[in-house]
Amino acid sequence: MEKLVIHGGNRLTGEVEISGAKNAAVAIIPATLLAQDVCRIENIPNISDVVTMMHILSSMGAVVHYINKHTIEVDTKPVNSYIVPHEMTKKLRASYYLIGALLGRFNRAKVSLPGGCNFGVRPIDLHIKGFELLGATANVENAMIVASADHLTGSSVYMDKVSVGATINVMLAAVKARGLTIIENAAKEPHIVDLANFLNAMGADVRGAGTDVIKIRGVTHLHGCTYSIIPDQIEAGTYMVAAAATKGDVLVKNVIPKHLESISAKLVECGAQVIEYDDAVRVRCDGPLKRCNLKTMPHPGFPTDMQPQMSVILSIANGTSLVSEGVWDNRFRYVDQLIRMGANVQVDGTIAVFQGVEELTGAPVRADDLRAGAAMIIAGLVARGTTEIEDIIYIDRGYEDYVEKLRDLGADIYRKDFRDDTAQPAAG
Ligand code: UD1
């Protein structure tokens, strides 16, 4: 097992290159199932969630070639199974995209309920409702989602709640359905647009992605294509916050600045300077960090996946900040770890009040989930003394080469192998 060791206090300075978007990659890889052909995907992030998804496709018969660290070729023609067992899905929330993709390809899917980050109840009722509106039956049987249809038929699908996953799953199921599907109150995240562009590159007819209404006219055949994934909005935002929190000066490269607007706006409110270039942003901060209020919302609002990282700034900013979580019902678990480092935070349901403190101090903490882990790293970077972070397996799921990238920016951070000395040998 490994943990991270961080000696805090160094300013981050220099340049960092952002990898391809995790949440786009984990949707686009299952989407290749729809083509029964060879797809070449570039700018794939080298993270464990992607490795898991590729592993699932391989286990179903797809032929996967790594051309280089960030480019793969997937031939999904040999896939002949529509069943994905628990051993495959337990590590990855996004494994539920296999339901939409397999339904689209085989008109049936049997996929074990997904694992992944736990920040509250994560229902999939909207996904199931969407499949049913397209003419499928979908039920949960023995912890597996079983969906099937004679054929899928385009339909009007209104999302009661804005859901990234349900929007993507209905898109995947609808691209080869008969007739027109209209998704209303659709999610608008950048990776929804990226998936639509990928599907269209395979010959699909998807319009309106990035707005509330997505129209999908079903086609009978999709073909292979070459496609490059967008940069990761959340990885970029995480380095931007780390730069500001450490009073650093960092050029964050290979980004789409428009995707970062809500994050840039909050950093500016907190006293940082953000300069936008065509495909980079520079974040620097040399004055005091200021308080601000934050409410997470679906895109283009402030992303919930940036809430824990941004909260580290608020825990050392001047004054009192209010953070309101508008997407998930239980996304403040990491606060207990920040309190161990000296933060002054009160949580009441989906609202947290941060009373800024002079400084954080290093402590042994854990990564409760992927973005909580990113927040712990930022807290460790600004803290006085040494922070040790356990359960970094979560962070490995979504951030490529983060130790190397942070070290290049001047951070004192390294991985350390450890054996849990307190663990007792199993009885019997
Ligand atoms: C995706 C992201 C995740 C991010 C989240 C919100 C991926 C792989 N993961 O997760 O990192 O935090 O978007 O930006 O892209 N809901 C229902 N019923 C459903 C589905 C969702 O009530 O059937 C609710 C959820 O409980 C939550 C809200 O809708 O309160 C948003 O969830 P959703 O957008 O679906 O999140 P994910 O797609 O799982």
Tab-separated table of C-alpha atoms and ligand atoms in Angstrom, residues 22-23 26 93-94 96-97 119 121-127 161-166 168 189 191 304-305 327-329 331 371, ligand 1:
chain	number	residue	atom	x	y	z
A	22	LYS	CA	-11.600	11.494	-17.223
A	23	ASN	CA	-15.359	11.892	-17.373
A	26	VAL	CA	-15.164	6.878	-19.376
A	93	ARG	CA	-19.160	4.334	-11.143
A	94	ALA	CA	-19.135	5.050	-14.870
A	96	TYR	CA	-23.217	2.100	-15.877
A	97	TYR	CA	-22.540	3.630	-19.306
A	119	PHE	CA	-20.885	10.820	-1.663
A	121	VAL	CA	-27.222	8.101	-2.367
A	122	ARG	CA	-26.444	7.690	-6.054
A	123	PRO	CA	-29.695	6.484	-7.636
A	124	ILE	CA	-30.068	5.492	-11.288
A	125	ASP	CA	-33.829	5.888	-11.574
A	126	LEU	CA	-33.482	8.529	-14.295
A	127	HIS	CA	-31.303	6.218	-16.392
A	161	LYS	CA	-33.404	16.364	-12.429
A	162	VAL	CA	-30.313	17.414	-14.374
A	163	SER	CA	-28.164	14.285	-14.478
A	164	VAL	CA	-24.882	13.870	-16.318
A	165	GLY	CA	-25.006	10.078	-16.190
A	166	ALA	CA	-28.637	9.714	-17.266
A	168	ILE	CA	-25.142	10.218	-21.390
A	189	GLU	CA	-21.253	19.527	-18.963
A	191	HIS	CA	-18.017	15.968	-21.532
A	304	THR	CA	-19.438	19.986	-7.395
A	305	ASP	CA	-16.231	18.129	-8.302
A	327	VAL	CA	-25.727	18.428	-6.401
A	328	TRP	CA	-24.923	15.707	-3.856
A	329	ASP	CA	-26.487	15.124	-0.434
A	331	ARG	CA	-20.240	15.730	-0.027
A	371	ARG	CA	-11.851	14.968	-5.171
B	1	UD1	C1	-21.140	12.757	-12.789
B	1	UD1	C2	-19.651	12.770	-12.559
B	1	UD1	C3	-19.356	13.134	-11.108
B	1	UD1	C4	-20.018	14.477	-10.772
B	1	UD1	C5	-21.490	14.486	-11.152
B	1	UD1	C6	-22.136	15.852	-11.032
B	1	UD1	C7	-18.889	11.103	-14.145
B	1	UD1	C8	-18.311	9.749	-14.350
B	1	UD1	N1	-19.124	11.438	-12.859
B	1	UD1	O1	-21.687	11.792	-11.904
B	1	UD1	O2	-17.967	13.227	-10.935
B	1	UD1	O3	-19.903	14.748	-9.396
B	1	UD1	O4	-21.669	14.056	-12.525
B	1	UD1	O5	-21.465	16.785	-11.819
B	1	UD1	O6	-19.073	11.853	-15.070
B	1	UD1	N2	-29.679	11.533	-9.709
B	1	UD1	C9	-30.920	10.977	-9.480
B	1	UD1	N3	-31.312	9.928	-10.257
B	1	UD1	C10	-30.527	9.419	-11.250
B	1	UD1	C11	-29.266	9.998	-11.481
B	1	UD1	C12	-28.860	11.062	-10.699
B	1	UD1	O7	-31.655	11.426	-8.597
B	1	UD1	O8	-30.951	8.466	-11.934
B	1	UD1	C13	-29.233	12.660	-8.870
B	1	UD1	C14	-27.964	12.325	-8.044
B	1	UD1	O9	-28.299	11.684	-6.839
B	1	UD1	C15	-27.355	13.696	-7.848
B	1	UD1	C16	-27.730	14.448	-9.137
B	1	UD1	O10	-28.821	13.726	-9.714
B	1	UD1	O11	-27.961	14.341	-6.756
B	1	UD1	C17	-26.638	14.578	-10.162
B	1	UD1	O12	-26.106	13.305	-10.455
B	1	UD1	P1	-25.453	12.970	-11.870
B	1	UD1	O13	-25.292	14.236	-12.661
B	1	UD1	O14	-26.218	11.861	-12.470
B	1	UD1	O15	-24.021	12.436	-11.450
B	1	UD1	P2	-23.183	11.270	-12.116
B	1	UD1	O16	-23.455	11.226	-13.576
B	1	UD1	O17	-23.309	10.021	-11.323
